[in-house]
Tab-separated table of C-alpha atoms in Angstrom:
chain	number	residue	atom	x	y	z
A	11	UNK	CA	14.656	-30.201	-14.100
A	12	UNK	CA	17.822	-28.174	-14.232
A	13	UNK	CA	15.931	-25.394	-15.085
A	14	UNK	CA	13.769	-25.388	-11.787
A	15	UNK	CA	16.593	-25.441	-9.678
A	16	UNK	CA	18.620	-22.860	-11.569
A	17	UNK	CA	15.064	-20.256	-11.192
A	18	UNK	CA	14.837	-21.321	-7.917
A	19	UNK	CA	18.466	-20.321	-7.230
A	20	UNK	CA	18.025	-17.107	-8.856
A	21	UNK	CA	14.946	-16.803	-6.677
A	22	UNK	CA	17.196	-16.912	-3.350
A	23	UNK	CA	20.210	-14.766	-4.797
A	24	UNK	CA	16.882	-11.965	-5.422
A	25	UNK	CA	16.791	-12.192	-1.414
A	26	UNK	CA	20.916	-11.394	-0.874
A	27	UNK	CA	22.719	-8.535	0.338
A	28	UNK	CA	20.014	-6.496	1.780
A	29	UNK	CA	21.304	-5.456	5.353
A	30	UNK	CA	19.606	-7.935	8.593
A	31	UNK	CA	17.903	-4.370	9.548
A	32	UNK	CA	15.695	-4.439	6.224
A	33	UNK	CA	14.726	-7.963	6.913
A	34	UNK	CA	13.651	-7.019	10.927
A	35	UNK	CA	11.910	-4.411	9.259
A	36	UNK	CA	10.085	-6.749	6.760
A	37	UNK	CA	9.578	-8.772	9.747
A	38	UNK	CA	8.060	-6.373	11.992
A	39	UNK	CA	5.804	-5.224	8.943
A	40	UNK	CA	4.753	-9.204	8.004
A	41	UNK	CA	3.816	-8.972	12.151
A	42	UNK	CA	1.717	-5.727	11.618
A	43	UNK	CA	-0.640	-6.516	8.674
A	44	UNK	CA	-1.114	-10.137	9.518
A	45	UNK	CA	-3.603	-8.225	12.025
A	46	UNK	CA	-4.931	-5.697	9.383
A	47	UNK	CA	-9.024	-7.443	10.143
A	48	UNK	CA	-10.483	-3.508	11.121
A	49	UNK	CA	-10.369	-2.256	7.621
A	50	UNK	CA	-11.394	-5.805	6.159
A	51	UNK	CA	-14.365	-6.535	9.214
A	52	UNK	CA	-15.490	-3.165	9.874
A	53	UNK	CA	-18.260	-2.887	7.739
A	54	UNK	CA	-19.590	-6.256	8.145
A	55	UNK	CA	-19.234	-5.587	12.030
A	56	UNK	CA	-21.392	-1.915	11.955
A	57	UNK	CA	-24.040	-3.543	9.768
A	58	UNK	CA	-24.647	-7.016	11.371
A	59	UNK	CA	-23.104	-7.151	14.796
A	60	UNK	CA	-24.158	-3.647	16.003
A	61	UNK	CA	-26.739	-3.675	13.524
A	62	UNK	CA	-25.859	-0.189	12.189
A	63	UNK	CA	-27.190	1.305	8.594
A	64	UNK	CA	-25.246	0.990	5.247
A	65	UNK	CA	-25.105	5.219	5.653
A	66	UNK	CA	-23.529	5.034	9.025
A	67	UNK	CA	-21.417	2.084	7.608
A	68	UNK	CA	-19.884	4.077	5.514
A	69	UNK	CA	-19.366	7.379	7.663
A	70	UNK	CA	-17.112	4.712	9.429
A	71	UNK	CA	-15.317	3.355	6.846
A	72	UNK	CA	-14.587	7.335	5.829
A	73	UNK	CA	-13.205	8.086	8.849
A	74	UNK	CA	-11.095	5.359	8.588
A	75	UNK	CA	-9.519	6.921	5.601
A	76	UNK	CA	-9.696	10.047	7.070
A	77	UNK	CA	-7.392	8.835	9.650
A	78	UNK	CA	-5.160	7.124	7.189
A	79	UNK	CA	-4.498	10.359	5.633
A	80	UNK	CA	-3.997	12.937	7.958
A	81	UNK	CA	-1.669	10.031	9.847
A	82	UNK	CA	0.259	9.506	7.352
A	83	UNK	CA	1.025	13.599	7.020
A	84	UNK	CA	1.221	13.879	10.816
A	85	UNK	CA	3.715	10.604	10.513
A	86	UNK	CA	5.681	11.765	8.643
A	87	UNK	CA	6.145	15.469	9.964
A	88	UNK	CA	6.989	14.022	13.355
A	89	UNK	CA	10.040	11.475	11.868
A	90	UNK	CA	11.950	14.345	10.039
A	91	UNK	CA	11.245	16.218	13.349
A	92	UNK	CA	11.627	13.406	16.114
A	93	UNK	CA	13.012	9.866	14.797
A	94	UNK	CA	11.687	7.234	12.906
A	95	UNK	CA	12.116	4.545	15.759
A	96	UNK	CA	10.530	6.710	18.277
A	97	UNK	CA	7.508	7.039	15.868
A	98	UNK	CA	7.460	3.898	14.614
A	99	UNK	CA	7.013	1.796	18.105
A	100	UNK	CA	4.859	4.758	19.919
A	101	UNK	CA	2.572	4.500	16.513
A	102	UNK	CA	2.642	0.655	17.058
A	103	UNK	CA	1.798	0.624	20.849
A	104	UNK	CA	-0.434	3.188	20.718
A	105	UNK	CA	-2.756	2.104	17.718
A	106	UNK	CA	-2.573	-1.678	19.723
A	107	UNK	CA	-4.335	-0.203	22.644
A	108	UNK	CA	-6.822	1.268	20.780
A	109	UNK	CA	-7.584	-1.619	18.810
A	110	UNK	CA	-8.081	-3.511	22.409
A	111	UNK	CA	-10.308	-0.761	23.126
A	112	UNK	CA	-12.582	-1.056	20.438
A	113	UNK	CA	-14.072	-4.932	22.479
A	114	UNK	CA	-15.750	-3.035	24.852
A	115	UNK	CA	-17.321	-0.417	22.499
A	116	UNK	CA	-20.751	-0.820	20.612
A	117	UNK	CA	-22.148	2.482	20.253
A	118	UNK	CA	-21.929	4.501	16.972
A	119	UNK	CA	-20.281	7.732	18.353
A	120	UNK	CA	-17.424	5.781	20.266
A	121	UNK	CA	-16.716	3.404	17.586
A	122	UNK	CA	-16.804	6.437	14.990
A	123	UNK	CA	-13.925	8.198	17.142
A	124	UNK	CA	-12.122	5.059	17.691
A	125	UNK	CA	-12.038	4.009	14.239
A	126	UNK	CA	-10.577	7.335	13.185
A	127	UNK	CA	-8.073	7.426	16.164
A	128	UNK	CA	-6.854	3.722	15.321
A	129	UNK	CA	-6.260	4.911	11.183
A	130	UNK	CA	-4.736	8.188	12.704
A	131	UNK	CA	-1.850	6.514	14.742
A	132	UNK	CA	-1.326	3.693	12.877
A	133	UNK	CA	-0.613	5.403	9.663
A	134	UNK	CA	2.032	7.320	11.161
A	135	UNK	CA	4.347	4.462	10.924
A	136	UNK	CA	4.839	4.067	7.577
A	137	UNK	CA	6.472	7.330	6.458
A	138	UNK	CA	8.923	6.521	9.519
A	139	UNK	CA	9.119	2.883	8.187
A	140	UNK	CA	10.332	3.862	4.975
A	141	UNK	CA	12.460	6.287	6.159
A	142	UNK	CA	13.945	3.613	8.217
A	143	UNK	CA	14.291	1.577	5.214
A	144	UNK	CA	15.804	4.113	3.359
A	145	UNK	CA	18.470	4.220	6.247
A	146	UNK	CA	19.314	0.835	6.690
A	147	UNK	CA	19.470	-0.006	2.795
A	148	UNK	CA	22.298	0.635	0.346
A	149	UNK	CA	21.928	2.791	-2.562
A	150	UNK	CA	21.869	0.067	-5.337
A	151	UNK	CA	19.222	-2.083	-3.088
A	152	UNK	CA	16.784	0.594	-1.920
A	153	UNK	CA	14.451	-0.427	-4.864
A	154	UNK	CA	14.397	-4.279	-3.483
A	155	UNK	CA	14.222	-3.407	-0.041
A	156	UNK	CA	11.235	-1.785	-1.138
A	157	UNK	CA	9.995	-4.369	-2.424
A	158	UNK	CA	10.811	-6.716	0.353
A	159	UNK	CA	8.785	-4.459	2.848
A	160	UNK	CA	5.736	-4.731	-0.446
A	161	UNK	CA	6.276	-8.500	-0.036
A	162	UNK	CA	5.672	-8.446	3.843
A	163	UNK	CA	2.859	-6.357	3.311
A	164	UNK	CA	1.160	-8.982	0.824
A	165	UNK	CA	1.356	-12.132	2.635
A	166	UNK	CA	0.046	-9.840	5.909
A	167	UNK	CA	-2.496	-8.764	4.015
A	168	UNK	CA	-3.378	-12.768	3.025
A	169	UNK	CA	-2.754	-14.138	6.226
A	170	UNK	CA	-4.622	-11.480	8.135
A	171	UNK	CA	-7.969	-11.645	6.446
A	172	UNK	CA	-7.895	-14.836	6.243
A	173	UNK	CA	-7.452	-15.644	9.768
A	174	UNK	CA	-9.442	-12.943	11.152
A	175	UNK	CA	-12.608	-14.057	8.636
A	176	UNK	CA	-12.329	-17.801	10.552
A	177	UNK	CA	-12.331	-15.950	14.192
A	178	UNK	CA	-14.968	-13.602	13.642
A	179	UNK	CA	-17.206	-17.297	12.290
A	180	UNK	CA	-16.015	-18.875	14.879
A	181	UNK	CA	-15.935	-16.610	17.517
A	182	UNK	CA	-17.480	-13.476	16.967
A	183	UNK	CA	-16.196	-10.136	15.427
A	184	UNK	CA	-15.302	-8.695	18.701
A	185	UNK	CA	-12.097	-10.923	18.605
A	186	UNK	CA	-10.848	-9.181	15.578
A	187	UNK	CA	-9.843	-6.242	17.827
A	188	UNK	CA	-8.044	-8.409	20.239
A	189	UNK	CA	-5.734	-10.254	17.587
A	190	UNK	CA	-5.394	-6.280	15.672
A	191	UNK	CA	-4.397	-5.131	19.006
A	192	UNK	CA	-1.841	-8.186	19.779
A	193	UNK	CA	-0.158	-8.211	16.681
A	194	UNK	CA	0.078	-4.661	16.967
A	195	UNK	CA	2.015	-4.955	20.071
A	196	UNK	CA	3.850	-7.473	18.888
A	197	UNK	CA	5.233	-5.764	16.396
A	198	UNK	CA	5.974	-3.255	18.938
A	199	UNK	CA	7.983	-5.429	21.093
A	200	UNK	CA	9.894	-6.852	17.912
A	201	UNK	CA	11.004	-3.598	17.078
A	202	UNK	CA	12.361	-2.731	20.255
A	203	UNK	CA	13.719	-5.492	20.972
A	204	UNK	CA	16.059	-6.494	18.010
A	205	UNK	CA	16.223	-2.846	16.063
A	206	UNK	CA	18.939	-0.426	17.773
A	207	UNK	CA	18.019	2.942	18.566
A	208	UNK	CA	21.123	4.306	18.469
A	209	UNK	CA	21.341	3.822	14.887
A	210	UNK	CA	17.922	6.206	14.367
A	211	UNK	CA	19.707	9.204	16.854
A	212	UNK	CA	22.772	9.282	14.387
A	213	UNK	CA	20.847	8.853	11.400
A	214	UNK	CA	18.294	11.798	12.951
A	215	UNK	CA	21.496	14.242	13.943
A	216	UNK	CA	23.330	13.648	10.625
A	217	UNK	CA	20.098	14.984	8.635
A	218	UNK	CA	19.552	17.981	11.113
A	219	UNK	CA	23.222	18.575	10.795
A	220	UNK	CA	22.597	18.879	6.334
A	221	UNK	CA	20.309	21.432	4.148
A	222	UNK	CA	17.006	21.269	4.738
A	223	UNK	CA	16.387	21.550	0.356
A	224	UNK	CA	13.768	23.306	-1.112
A	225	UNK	CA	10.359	22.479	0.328
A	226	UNK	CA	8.037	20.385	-0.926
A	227	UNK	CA	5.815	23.258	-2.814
A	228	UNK	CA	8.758	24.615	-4.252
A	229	UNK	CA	9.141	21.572	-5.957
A	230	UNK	CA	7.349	21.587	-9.281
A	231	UNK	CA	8.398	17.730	-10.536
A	232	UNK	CA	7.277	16.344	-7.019
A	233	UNK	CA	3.530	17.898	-7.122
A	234	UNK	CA	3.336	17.139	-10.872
A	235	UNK	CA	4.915	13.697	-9.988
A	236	UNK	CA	1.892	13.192	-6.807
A	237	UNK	CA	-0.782	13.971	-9.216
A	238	UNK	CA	0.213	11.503	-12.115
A	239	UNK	CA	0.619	8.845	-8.576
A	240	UNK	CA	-3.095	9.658	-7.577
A	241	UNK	CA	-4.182	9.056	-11.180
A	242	UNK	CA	-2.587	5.625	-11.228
A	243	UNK	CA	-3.870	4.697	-8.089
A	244	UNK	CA	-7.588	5.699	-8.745
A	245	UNK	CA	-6.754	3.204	-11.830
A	246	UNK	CA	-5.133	0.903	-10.107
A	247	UNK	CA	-7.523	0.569	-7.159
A	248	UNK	CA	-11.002	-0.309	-9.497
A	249	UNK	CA	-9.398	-3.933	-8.866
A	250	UNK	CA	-10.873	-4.199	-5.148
A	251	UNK	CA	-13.642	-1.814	-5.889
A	252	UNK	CA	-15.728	-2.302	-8.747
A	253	UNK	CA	-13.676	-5.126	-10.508
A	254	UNK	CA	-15.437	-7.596	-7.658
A	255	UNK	CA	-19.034	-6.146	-8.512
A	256	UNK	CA	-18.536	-6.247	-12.131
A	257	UNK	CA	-17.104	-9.822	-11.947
A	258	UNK	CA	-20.347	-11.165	-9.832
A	259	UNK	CA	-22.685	-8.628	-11.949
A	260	UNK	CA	-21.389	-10.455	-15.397
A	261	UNK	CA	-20.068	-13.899	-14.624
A	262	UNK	CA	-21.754	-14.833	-11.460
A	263	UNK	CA	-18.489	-15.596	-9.534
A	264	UNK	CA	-18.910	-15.914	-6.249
A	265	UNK	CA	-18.026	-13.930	-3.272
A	266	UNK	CA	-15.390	-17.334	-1.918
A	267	UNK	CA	-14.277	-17.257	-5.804
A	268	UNK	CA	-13.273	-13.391	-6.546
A	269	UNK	CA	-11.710	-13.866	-3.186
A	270	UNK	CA	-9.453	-16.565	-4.462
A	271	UNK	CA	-8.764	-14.401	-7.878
A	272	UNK	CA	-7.620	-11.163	-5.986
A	273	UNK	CA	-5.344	-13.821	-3.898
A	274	UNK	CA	-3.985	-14.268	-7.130
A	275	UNK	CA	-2.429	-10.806	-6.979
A	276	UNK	CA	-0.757	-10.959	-3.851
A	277	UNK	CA	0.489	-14.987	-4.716
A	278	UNK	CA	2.049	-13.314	-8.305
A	279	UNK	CA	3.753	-10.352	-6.138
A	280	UNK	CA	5.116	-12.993	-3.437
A	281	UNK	CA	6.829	-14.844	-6.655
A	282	UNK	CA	7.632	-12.799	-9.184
A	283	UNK	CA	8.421	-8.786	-7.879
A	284	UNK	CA	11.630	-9.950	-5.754
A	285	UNK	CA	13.696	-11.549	-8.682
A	286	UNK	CA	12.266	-9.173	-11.469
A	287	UNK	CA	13.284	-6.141	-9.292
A	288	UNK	CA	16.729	-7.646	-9.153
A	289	UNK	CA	17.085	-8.139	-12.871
A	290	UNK	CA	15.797	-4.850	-13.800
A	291	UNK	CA	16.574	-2.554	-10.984
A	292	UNK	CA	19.127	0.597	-12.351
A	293	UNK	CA	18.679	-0.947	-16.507
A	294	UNK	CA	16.607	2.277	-17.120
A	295	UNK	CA	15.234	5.177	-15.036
A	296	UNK	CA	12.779	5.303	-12.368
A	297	UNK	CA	10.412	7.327	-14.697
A	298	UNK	CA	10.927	4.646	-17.626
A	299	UNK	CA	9.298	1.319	-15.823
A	300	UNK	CA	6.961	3.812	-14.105
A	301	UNK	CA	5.513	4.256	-17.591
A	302	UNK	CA	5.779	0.940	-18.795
A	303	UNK	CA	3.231	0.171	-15.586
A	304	UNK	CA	1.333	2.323	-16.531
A	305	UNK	CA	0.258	1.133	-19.831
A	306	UNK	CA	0.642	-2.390	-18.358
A	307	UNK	CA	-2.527	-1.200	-16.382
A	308	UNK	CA	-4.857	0.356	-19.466
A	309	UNK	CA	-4.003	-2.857	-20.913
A	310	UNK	CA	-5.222	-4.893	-18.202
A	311	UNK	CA	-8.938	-3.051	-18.758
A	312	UNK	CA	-9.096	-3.308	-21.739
A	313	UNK	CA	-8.769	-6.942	-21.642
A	314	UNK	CA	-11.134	-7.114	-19.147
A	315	UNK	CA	-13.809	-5.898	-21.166
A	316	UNK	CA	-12.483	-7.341	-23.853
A	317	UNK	CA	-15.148	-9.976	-26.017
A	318	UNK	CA	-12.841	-13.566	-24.459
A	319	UNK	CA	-13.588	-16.578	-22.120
A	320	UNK	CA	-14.535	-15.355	-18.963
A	321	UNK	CA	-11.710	-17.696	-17.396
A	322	UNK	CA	-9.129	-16.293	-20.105
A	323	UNK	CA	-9.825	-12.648	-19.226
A	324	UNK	CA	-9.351	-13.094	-15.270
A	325	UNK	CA	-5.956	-14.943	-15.690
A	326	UNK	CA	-4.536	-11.918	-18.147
A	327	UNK	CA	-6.095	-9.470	-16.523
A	328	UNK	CA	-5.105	-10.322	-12.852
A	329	UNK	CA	-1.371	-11.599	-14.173
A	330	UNK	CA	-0.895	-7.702	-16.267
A	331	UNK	CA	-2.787	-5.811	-13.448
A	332	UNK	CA	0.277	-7.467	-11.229
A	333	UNK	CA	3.214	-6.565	-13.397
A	334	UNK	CA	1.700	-3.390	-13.944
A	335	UNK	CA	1.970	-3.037	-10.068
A	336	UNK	CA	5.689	-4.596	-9.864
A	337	UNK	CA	6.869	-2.144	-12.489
A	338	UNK	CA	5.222	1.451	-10.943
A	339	UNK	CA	5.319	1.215	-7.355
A	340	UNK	CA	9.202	0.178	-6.183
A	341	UNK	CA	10.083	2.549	-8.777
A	342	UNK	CA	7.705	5.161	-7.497
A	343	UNK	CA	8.873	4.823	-4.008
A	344	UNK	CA	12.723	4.610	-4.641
A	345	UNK	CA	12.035	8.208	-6.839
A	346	UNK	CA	9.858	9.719	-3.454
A	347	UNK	CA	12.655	8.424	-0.676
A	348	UNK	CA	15.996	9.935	-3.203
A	349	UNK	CA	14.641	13.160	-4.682
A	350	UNK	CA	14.410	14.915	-1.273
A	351	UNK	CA	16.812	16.204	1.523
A	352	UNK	CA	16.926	13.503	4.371
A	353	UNK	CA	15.559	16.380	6.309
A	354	UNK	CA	12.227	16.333	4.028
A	355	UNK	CA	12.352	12.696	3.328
A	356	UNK	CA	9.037	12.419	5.688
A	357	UNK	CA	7.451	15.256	4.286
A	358	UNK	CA	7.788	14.043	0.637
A	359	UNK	CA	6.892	10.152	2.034
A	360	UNK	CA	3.602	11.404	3.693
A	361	UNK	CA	2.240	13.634	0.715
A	362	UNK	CA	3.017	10.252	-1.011
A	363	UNK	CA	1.014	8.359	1.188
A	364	UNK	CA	-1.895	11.160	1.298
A	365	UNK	CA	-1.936	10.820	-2.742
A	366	UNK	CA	-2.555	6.797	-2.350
A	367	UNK	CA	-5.098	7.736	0.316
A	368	UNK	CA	-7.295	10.120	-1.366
A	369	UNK	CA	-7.408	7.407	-4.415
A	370	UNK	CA	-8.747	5.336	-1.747
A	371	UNK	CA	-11.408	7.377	-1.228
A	372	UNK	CA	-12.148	8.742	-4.618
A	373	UNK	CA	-11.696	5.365	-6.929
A	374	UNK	CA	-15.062	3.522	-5.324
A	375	UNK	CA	-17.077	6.500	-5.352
A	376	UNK	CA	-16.283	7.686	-8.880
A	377	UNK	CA	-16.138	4.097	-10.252
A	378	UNK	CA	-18.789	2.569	-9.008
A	379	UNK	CA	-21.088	6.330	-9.852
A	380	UNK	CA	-19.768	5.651	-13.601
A	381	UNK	CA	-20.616	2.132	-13.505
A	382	UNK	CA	-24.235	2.408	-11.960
A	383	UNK	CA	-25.111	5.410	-14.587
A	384	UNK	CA	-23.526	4.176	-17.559
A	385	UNK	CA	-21.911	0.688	-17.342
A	386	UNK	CA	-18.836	-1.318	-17.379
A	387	UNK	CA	-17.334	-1.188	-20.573
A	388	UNK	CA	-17.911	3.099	-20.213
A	389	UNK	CA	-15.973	2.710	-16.914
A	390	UNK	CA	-12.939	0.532	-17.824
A	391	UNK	CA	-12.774	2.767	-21.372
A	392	UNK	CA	-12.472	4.924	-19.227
A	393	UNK	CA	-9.709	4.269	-16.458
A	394	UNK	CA	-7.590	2.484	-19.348
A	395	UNK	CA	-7.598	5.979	-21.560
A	396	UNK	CA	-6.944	7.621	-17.700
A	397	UNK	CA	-4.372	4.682	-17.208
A	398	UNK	CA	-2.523	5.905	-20.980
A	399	UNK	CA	-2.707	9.580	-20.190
A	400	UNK	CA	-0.932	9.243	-16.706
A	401	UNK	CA	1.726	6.648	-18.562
A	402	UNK	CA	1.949	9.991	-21.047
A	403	UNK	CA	2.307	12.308	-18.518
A	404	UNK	CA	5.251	10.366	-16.339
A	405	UNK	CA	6.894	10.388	-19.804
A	406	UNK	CA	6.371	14.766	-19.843
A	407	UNK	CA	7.519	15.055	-16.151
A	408	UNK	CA	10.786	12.700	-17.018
A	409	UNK	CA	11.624	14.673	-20.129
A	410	UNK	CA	11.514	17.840	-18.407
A	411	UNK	CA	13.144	16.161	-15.581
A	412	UNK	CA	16.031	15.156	-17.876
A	413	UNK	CA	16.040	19.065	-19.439
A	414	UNK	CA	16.067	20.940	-16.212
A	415	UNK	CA	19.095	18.379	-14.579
């Protein structure tokens, strides 16, 4: 019993000395995605509510990411030119009115535009999020308040589907844009109301007032270091893409059921990241857990194509996939948000952003193209040799890292 209450302890202390204006932030971002319903509805909405085709389906669902990637690049242009408060509630308020919009629209065309306009602004926020999380956090927490904005992002992300799946049921679809909109706006009003702008015009002048640094292009380890990301990601994002189809395709899970196994993902994040974070965070360099994610995640295909119970696989495949997760991305974001000049900070967030968002778009169609021509087992070979190769090539960018310092 001791035990329990000692890990539980340890649990809380993982929480500690992160400054109140990393926790509003979590806060406003828990606020945000626990309306993220578009991305999750949309296609269900085009096909059976406006009775759309799967083709035009999916020219929305593209413009959606689209939008998510030139936002993100606009985003974070406009924070190292402009602020990151100004951005972040404008990008709030504005992608909340647009969600309300999207009620009274039913046409393909309008919807199309809206879609893309809605993933446009709202995507600017994050690089001026992180930024402002960068600001407000000390240099020996900026890994866990990373991870504390990952954590908000994870329950949103369960609460928000969840909810919105009952309302559009219940209710209709339509709704979905009403409660995107209001939590949009509510995250708005949070932000304005308890986060001080002052703090964002100092923080602003003091980076115009430094050297710019070397841009972005200029900087070999950064482009090397945004292709070895997109790899990962492509990897990393077969779980929501073909890992549902090849779970139904092979075991006969149910939709309801793979639902509850990817909520395994998020559950595993909410407990474990926080406290590892804390016990690991600054033992070894950003480049070393990077890798050890990295071949976390091969591993994790490779068991799931590996000849075991069906209930053995899931549970070590969705528990590895996890800490392969925990171990890359804080570590991937506190190396993006300290290698730059705080006057590129946004610049070198947003091409971050833009590499996770052209995985998005790449990792279904390539996946799923390998798994209807070949099968499976070729695919997950596949992304786990892909998976060791990028773990191989973090480990070349860190050693010439370490050569040219």
């Amino acid at each position: 019993m001791k035990w329990i209450i000692d890990l539980a302890r340890f649990y809380v202390r993982s929480f500690s000395g992160l400054n109140k204006y990393v926790w509003l932030l979590g806060l406003v971002m828990l606020i945000n995605r626990s309306g993220t319903m578009i991305i999750t509805f949309m296609s269900l909405y085009a096909t059976e509510e406006l009775c759309l085709s799967y083709t035009q389906a999916g020219i929305i669902m593209g413009a959606f990411g689209l939008g998510s990637i030139l936002g993100s690049f606009i985003g974070g242009k406009l924070t190292d030119k402009i602020n990151y408060y100004d951005i972040q509630w404008s990008s709030l308020t504005i992608s909340g009115l647009i969600a309300f919009s999207m009620y009274f629209v039913r046409d393909f065309y309008p919807i199309l535009f809206l879609v893309f306009a809605f993933s446009l602004t709202a995507d600017t926020f994050r690089p001026a999020n992180a930024i402002a999380v960068s600001t407000y956090a000390k240099k020996e927490n900026i890994t866990r308040s990373f991870s504390l904005m990952r954590l908000a992002i994870n329950l949103g992300f369960t609460i928000g589907p969840a909810v919105g799946g009952v309302v559009a049921q219940h209710y209709g679809f339509k709704w979905i844009f009403v409660l995107e909109g209001a939590t949009c706006l509510l995250a708005a009003l949070a932000l304005v109301s308890f986060l001080p702008k002052k703090h964002a015009l100092k923080s602003h002048e003091e980076s115009r007032s430094t050297d710019k640094g070397n841009k972005v292009i200029h900087d070999l380890v950064f482009i090397k270091f945004l292709i070895f990301t997109f790899l990962f990601a492509f990897c990393f994002f077969q779980l929501f893409t073909s890992v549902p189809l090849y779970m139904h395709d092979l075991w006969g899970y149910s939709t309801e059921t793979i639902g509850y196994i990817l909520s395994l993902n998020g559950l595993l994040i909410v407990m474990v990241e926080m406290p590892l974070i804390t016990k690991v965070d600054g033992k070894r360099s950003n480049f070393r857990f990077i890798q050890l994610g990295c071949i976390l995640l091969a591993l994790s295909y490779l068991i799931l194509i590996a000849p075991l119970n069906a209930i053995v696989i899931v549970l070590l495949f969705i528990s590895i996939i996890t800490f392969a997760e925990i171990f890359a991305m804080p570590f991937m974001m506190n190396f993006v948000i300290t290698r730059p000049a705080k006057r590129r900070q946004g610049e070198y967030i947003a091409l971050y952003s833009i590499a996770y968002g052209l995985s998005h778009i790449t990792a279904p169609s390539v996946g799923l193209y390998i798994a209807e021509n070949y099968n499976f087992i070729v695919l997950y070979s596949f992304i786990a040799l892909l998976a060791f190769a990028t773990a191989w090539g973090f480990y070349i960018l860190s050693k010439s890292q370490i050569e040219n310092a």
